[in-house]
Coordinates of C-alpha atoms in Angstrom, one line a residue:
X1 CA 35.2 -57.2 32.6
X2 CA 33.0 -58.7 35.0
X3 CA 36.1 -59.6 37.6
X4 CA 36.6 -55.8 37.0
X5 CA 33.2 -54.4 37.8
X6 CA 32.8 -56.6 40.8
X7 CA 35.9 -55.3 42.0
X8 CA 34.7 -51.7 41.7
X9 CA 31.3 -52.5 43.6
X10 CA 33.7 -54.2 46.5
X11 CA 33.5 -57.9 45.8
X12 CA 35.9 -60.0 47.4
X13 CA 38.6 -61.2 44.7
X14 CA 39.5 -64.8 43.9
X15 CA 35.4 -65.7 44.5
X16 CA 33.9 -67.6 41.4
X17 CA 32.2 -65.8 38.8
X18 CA 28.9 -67.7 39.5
X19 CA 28.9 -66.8 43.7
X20 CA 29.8 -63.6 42.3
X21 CA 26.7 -63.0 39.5
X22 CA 24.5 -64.7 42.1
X23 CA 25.5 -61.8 44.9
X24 CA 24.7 -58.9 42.6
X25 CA 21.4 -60.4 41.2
X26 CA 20.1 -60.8 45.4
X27 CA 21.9 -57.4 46.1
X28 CA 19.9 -55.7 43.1
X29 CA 16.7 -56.4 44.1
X30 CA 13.3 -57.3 42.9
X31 CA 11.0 -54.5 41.8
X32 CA 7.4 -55.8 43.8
X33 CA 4.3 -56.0 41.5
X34 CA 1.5 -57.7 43.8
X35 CA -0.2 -54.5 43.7
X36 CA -2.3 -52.3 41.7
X37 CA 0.2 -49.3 43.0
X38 CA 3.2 -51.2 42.3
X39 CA 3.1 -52.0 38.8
X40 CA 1.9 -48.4 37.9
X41 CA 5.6 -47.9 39.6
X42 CA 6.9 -50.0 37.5
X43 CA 5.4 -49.1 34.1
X44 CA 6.6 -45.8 35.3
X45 CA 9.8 -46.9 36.0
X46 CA 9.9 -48.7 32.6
X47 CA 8.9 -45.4 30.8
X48 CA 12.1 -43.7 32.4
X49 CA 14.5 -46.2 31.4
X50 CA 13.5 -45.8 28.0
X51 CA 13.3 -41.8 27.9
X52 CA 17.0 -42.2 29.8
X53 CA 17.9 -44.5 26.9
X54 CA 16.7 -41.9 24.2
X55 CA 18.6 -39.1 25.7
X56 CA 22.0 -41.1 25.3
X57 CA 21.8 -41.6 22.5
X58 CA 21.6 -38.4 20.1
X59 CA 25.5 -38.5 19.1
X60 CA 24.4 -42.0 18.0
X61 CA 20.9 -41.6 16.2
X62 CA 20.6 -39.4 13.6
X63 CA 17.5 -40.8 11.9
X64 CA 14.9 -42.6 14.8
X65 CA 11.3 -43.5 14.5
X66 CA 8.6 -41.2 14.3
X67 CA 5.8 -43.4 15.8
X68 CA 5.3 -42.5 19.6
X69 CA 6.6 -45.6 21.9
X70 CA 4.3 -46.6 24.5
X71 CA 5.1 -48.8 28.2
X72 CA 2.3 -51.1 28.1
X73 CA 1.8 -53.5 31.2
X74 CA 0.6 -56.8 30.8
X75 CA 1.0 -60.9 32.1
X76 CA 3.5 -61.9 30.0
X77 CA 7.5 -61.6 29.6
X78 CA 8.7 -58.4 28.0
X79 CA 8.3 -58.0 24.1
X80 CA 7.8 -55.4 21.5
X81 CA 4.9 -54.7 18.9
X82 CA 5.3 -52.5 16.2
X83 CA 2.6 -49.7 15.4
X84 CA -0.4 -50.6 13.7
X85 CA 0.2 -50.4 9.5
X86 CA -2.3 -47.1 9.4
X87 CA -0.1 -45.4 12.3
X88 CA -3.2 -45.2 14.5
X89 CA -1.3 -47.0 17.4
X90 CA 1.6 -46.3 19.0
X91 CA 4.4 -48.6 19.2
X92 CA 4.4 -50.5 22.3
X93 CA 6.9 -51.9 24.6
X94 CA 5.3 -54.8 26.6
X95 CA 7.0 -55.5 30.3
X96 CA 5.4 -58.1 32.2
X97 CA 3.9 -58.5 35.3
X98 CA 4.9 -61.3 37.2
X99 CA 3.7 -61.8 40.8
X100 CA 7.2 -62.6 41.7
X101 CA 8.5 -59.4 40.7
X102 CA 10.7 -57.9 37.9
X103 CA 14.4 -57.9 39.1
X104 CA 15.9 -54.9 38.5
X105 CA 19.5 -56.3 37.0
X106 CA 17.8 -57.4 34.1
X107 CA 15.8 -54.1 33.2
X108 CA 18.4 -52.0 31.5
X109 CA 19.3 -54.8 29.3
X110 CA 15.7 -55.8 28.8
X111 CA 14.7 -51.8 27.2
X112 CA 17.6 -51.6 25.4
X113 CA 16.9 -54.6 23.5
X114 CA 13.2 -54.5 23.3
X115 CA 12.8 -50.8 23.1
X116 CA 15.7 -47.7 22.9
X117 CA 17.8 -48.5 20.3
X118 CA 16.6 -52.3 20.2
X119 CA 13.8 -53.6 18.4
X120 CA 11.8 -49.8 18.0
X121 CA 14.6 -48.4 16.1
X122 CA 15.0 -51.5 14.0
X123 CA 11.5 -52.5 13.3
X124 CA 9.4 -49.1 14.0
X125 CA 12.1 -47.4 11.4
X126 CA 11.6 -50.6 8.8
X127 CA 8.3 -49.5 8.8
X128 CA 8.6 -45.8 8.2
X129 CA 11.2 -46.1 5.4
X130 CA 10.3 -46.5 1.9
X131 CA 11.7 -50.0 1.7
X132 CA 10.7 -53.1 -0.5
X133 CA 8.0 -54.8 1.4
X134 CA 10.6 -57.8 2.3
X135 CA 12.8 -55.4 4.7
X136 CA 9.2 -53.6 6.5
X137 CA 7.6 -56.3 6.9
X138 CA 9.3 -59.4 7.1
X139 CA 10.2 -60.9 10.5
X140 CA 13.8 -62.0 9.7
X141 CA 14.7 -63.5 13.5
X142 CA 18.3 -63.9 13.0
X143 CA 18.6 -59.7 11.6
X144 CA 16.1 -58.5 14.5
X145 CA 17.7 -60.6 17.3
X146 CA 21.2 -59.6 16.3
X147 CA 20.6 -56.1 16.3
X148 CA 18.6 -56.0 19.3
X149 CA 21.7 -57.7 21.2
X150 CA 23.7 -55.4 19.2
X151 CA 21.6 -52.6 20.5
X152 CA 22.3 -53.4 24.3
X153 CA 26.2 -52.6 23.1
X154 CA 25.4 -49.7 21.7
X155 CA 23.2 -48.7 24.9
X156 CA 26.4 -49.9 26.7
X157 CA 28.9 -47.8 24.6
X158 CA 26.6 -44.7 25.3
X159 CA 26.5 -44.9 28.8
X160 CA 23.3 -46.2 29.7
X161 CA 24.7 -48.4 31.9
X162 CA 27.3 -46.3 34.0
X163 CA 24.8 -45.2 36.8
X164 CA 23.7 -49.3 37.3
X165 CA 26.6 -51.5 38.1
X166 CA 23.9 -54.1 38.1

């Protein structure tokens, strides 16, 4: 599959896989974050990966959370934080901030697994349902992780991915 995308983005053939993987990451760029201006571009740009995501997914979703999903900005690597146990805050989806940059190959991945349909549909619906307190609240790494890598399938099967050959 990966031969066959990097034929359709007009690798040379017969290269190996690693030249190849290390060609598209260079060639899909770094999104800057040194300033003020540019991370507000890329919380922005954040936000629209995940409304994109959303929108793909309706033939998929029937039943999604109900708790709003906030970008939130921050210093660290990208995670997600369920809403507070009263619903007074919003889900969040953290994306770091690294002076180095965010590259951009990785983002699509990155929100479907940590936001739309990753860890907010998993987690943020745990919460909602009237489940025994085990399945809402207990972090279970092996269930969360698998669906969240499951997720960025799904995102896959949906099309998230078909505008990005990245």
């Amino acid at each position: 599959e990966m031969r066959t995308a990097f034929a359709r983005m007009g690798y040379p053939e017969g290269l190996p896989l690693g030249e190849l993987v290390d060609r598209a990451v260079r060639e899909a760029g770094v999104m800057p974050l040194a300033s003020s201006d540019d991370r507000d571009a890329a919380r922005q740009e954040w936000q629209a990966l995940v409304g994109d995501a959303e929108g793909r997914l309706d033939a998929a979703f029937g039943l999604r959370p109900s708790a709003r999903l906030v970008v939130v900005t921050g210093l660290g690597g990208e995670y997600y934080a369920p809403s507070s146990s009263d619903g007074s805050q919003p889900c969040r989806f953290h994306v770091g901030q690294s002076p180095d940059g965010q590259p951009r190959y990785m983002m699509r991945t990155i929100a479907s697994h940590e936001a739309v349909p990753g860890h907010h549909y998993q987690i943020g619906l745990a919460q909602e349902l009237d489940l025994p307190d085990f399945r809402g609240d207990l972090n279970l790494t092996a269930f969360n992780e698998g669906w969240a890598v499951y997720a960025e399938t799904l995102a896959w099967e949906a099309g998230y991915y078909e505008d990005d050959p990245y």
